[in-house]
């Protein structure tokens, strides 16, 4: 069992930056692939970024590539999402998720544990 708690969301102007954090409970954090998803009002939850359990591989949605960076600190049981050059279309609730699969997925159904989400609002 893994419990995830996100923080760091807020209101920012277009072009600004935010860093989201996701603190995980449990001693097996390093055995999970970690991902970030987001859900805008009226839209389905979508993949943003993922980081392999080994720390050797990262994956990004095309819409955030070059602007967002995912990282993890296994010693602190924490995964981060650094978001730069934010755009109004990045406005959404951002969710942290953990997957015990042997592959890194981009679908909601491939993740086993979810946080409660943190709101990110980008004003134009």
mmCIF file of C-alpha atoms in Angstrom:
data_model
loop_
_atom_site.group_PDB
_atom_site.id
_atom_site.type_symbol
_atom_site.label_atom_id
_atom_site.label_comp_id
_atom_site.label_asym_id
_atom_site.label_seq_id
_atom_site.Cartn_x
_atom_site.Cartn_y
_atom_site.Cartn_z
ATOM 1 C CA UNK A 1 0.000 0.000 0.000
ATOM 2 C CA UNK A 2 1.240 3.459 -0.946
ATOM 3 C CA UNK A 3 -0.312 6.749 0.115
ATOM 4 C CA UNK A 4 0.448 9.827 -1.956
ATOM 5 C CA UNK A 5 0.059 13.473 -0.987
ATOM 6 C CA UNK A 6 0.605 16.253 -3.518
ATOM 7 C CA UNK A 7 1.492 19.853 -2.744
ATOM 8 C CA UNK A 8 2.794 22.939 -4.489
ATOM 9 C CA UNK A 9 -0.140 23.910 -6.667
ATOM 10 C CA UNK A 10 -1.404 27.456 -6.931
ATOM 11 C CA UNK A 11 -2.133 30.426 -9.162
ATOM 12 C CA UNK A 12 0.576 31.651 -11.508
ATOM 13 C CA UNK A 13 0.738 33.943 -14.513
ATOM 14 C CA UNK A 14 1.464 32.608 -17.961
ATOM 15 C CA UNK A 15 5.188 32.144 -18.425
ATOM 16 C CA UNK A 16 5.727 31.475 -14.747
ATOM 17 C CA UNK A 17 6.883 28.360 -12.910
ATOM 18 C CA UNK A 18 5.668 26.023 -10.201
ATOM 19 C CA UNK A 19 7.131 22.928 -8.592
ATOM 20 C CA UNK A 20 4.784 20.192 -7.481
ATOM 21 C CA UNK A 21 5.792 17.654 -4.863
ATOM 22 C CA UNK A 22 4.352 14.251 -4.097
ATOM 23 C CA UNK A 23 5.240 12.652 -0.793
ATOM 24 C CA UNK A 24 4.763 8.898 -0.575
ATOM 25 C CA UNK A 25 4.343 6.743 2.475
ATOM 26 C CA UNK A 26 5.691 3.248 2.793
ATOM 27 C CA UNK A 27 9.109 1.698 2.610
ATOM 28 C CA UNK A 28 8.756 0.377 -0.936
ATOM 29 C CA UNK A 29 8.592 3.716 -2.767
ATOM 30 C CA UNK A 30 11.632 2.852 -4.854
ATOM 31 C CA UNK A 31 9.860 -0.210 -6.283
ATOM 32 C CA UNK A 32 7.194 1.879 -8.040
ATOM 33 C CA UNK A 33 7.194 3.751 -11.293
ATOM 34 C CA UNK A 34 5.871 7.234 -10.545
ATOM 35 C CA UNK A 35 3.747 9.404 -12.765
ATOM 36 C CA UNK A 36 1.988 12.733 -12.946
ATOM 37 C CA UNK A 37 -1.407 13.164 -14.591
ATOM 38 C CA UNK A 38 -3.729 16.134 -14.899
ATOM 39 C CA UNK A 39 -7.420 16.708 -15.393
ATOM 40 C CA UNK A 40 -8.954 19.926 -16.672
ATOM 41 C CA UNK A 41 -12.659 20.699 -16.145
ATOM 42 C CA UNK A 42 -14.814 18.682 -18.491
ATOM 43 C CA UNK A 43 -11.879 16.649 -19.793
ATOM 44 C CA UNK A 44 -10.479 13.211 -19.147
ATOM 45 C CA UNK A 45 -7.468 12.690 -16.956
ATOM 46 C CA UNK A 46 -4.326 12.725 -19.100
ATOM 47 C CA UNK A 47 -0.745 11.613 -18.773
ATOM 48 C CA UNK A 48 1.867 14.299 -18.119
ATOM 49 C CA UNK A 49 5.127 12.600 -17.138
ATOM 50 C CA UNK A 50 6.562 9.435 -15.597
ATOM 51 C CA UNK A 51 9.794 8.319 -13.972
ATOM 52 C CA UNK A 52 10.936 4.712 -13.823
ATOM 53 C CA UNK A 53 11.582 2.996 -10.506
ATOM 54 C CA UNK A 54 15.215 2.640 -11.434
ATOM 55 C CA UNK A 55 15.498 6.338 -12.068
ATOM 56 C CA UNK A 56 16.988 5.731 -15.466
ATOM 57 C CA UNK A 57 14.073 6.664 -17.701
ATOM 58 C CA UNK A 58 11.658 9.565 -17.953
ATOM 59 C CA UNK A 59 8.694 10.054 -20.252
ATOM 60 C CA UNK A 60 6.675 13.142 -21.127
ATOM 61 C CA UNK A 61 3.529 14.051 -22.957
ATOM 62 C CA UNK A 62 4.287 16.005 -26.118
ATOM 63 C CA UNK A 63 2.364 18.971 -24.761
ATOM 64 C CA UNK A 64 4.802 19.455 -21.854
ATOM 65 C CA UNK A 65 8.066 18.208 -23.317
ATOM 66 C CA UNK A 66 10.804 20.786 -22.905
ATOM 67 C CA UNK A 67 8.843 22.712 -20.272
ATOM 68 C CA UNK A 68 8.216 20.193 -17.473
ATOM 69 C CA UNK A 69 10.750 18.024 -15.660
ATOM 70 C CA UNK A 70 9.951 15.033 -13.472
ATOM 71 C CA UNK A 71 12.393 13.894 -10.831
ATOM 72 C CA UNK A 72 12.396 11.672 -7.780
ATOM 73 C CA UNK A 73 14.303 11.406 -4.540
ATOM 74 C CA UNK A 74 14.005 7.849 -3.258
ATOM 75 C CA UNK A 75 15.705 8.785 0.002
ATOM 76 C CA UNK A 76 12.896 11.266 0.703
ATOM 77 C CA UNK A 77 10.119 9.160 -0.854
ATOM 78 C CA UNK A 78 9.221 12.140 -2.993
ATOM 79 C CA UNK A 79 8.617 12.796 -6.665
ATOM 80 C CA UNK A 80 8.634 16.281 -8.153
ATOM 81 C CA UNK A 81 7.260 17.998 -11.222
ATOM 82 C CA UNK A 82 9.037 21.213 -12.161
ATOM 83 C CA UNK A 83 6.794 23.194 -14.484
ATOM 84 C CA UNK A 84 8.270 26.107 -16.441
ATOM 85 C CA UNK A 85 6.875 28.377 -19.141
ATOM 86 C CA UNK A 86 3.368 27.641 -17.961
ATOM 87 C CA UNK A 87 0.459 28.269 -20.293
ATOM 88 C CA UNK A 88 -3.256 28.799 -19.553
ATOM 89 C CA UNK A 89 -3.938 25.392 -21.104
ATOM 90 C CA UNK A 90 -1.861 23.803 -18.332
ATOM 91 C CA UNK A 91 -4.628 24.722 -15.888
ATOM 92 C CA UNK A 92 -5.866 21.511 -14.259
ATOM 93 C CA UNK A 93 -5.859 19.412 -11.140
ATOM 94 C CA UNK A 94 -2.551 17.555 -11.066
ATOM 95 C CA UNK A 95 -2.374 14.041 -9.663
ATOM 96 C CA UNK A 96 0.558 11.953 -8.555
ATOM 97 C CA UNK A 97 0.312 8.210 -9.182
ATOM 98 C CA UNK A 98 2.291 5.061 -8.469
ATOM 99 C CA UNK A 99 2.487 1.948 -10.620
ATOM 100 C CA UNK A 100 3.786 -1.451 -9.628
ATOM 101 C CA UNK A 101 3.918 -2.627 -13.238
ATOM 102 C CA UNK A 102 7.144 -3.728 -14.819
ATOM 103 C CA UNK A 103 6.586 -1.251 -17.667
ATOM 104 C CA UNK A 104 6.007 2.501 -17.523
ATOM 105 C CA UNK A 105 2.466 3.259 -18.562
ATOM 106 C CA UNK A 106 0.749 6.381 -19.841
ATOM 107 C CA UNK A 107 -2.799 5.261 -19.115
ATOM 108 C CA UNK A 108 -4.781 5.930 -15.951
ATOM 109 C CA UNK A 109 -5.643 2.233 -15.639
ATOM 110 C CA UNK A 110 -1.981 1.272 -15.414
ATOM 111 C CA UNK A 111 -1.507 3.055 -12.092
ATOM 112 C CA UNK A 112 -2.413 1.499 -8.759
ATOM 113 C CA UNK A 113 -2.320 4.381 -6.293
ATOM 114 C CA UNK A 114 -3.360 8.015 -6.587
ATOM 115 C CA UNK A 115 -3.042 11.189 -4.583
ATOM 116 C CA UNK A 116 -5.895 13.603 -3.942
ATOM 117 C CA UNK A 117 -4.670 16.141 -6.489
ATOM 118 C CA UNK A 118 -3.459 19.729 -6.355
ATOM 119 C CA UNK A 119 -4.936 22.610 -8.353
ATOM 120 C CA UNK A 120 -2.761 24.518 -10.807
ATOM 121 C CA UNK A 121 -4.245 27.636 -12.370
ATOM 122 C CA UNK A 122 -2.399 29.625 -15.021
ATOM 123 C CA UNK A 123 -3.768 33.063 -15.807
ATOM 124 C CA UNK A 124 -3.276 34.750 -19.158
#
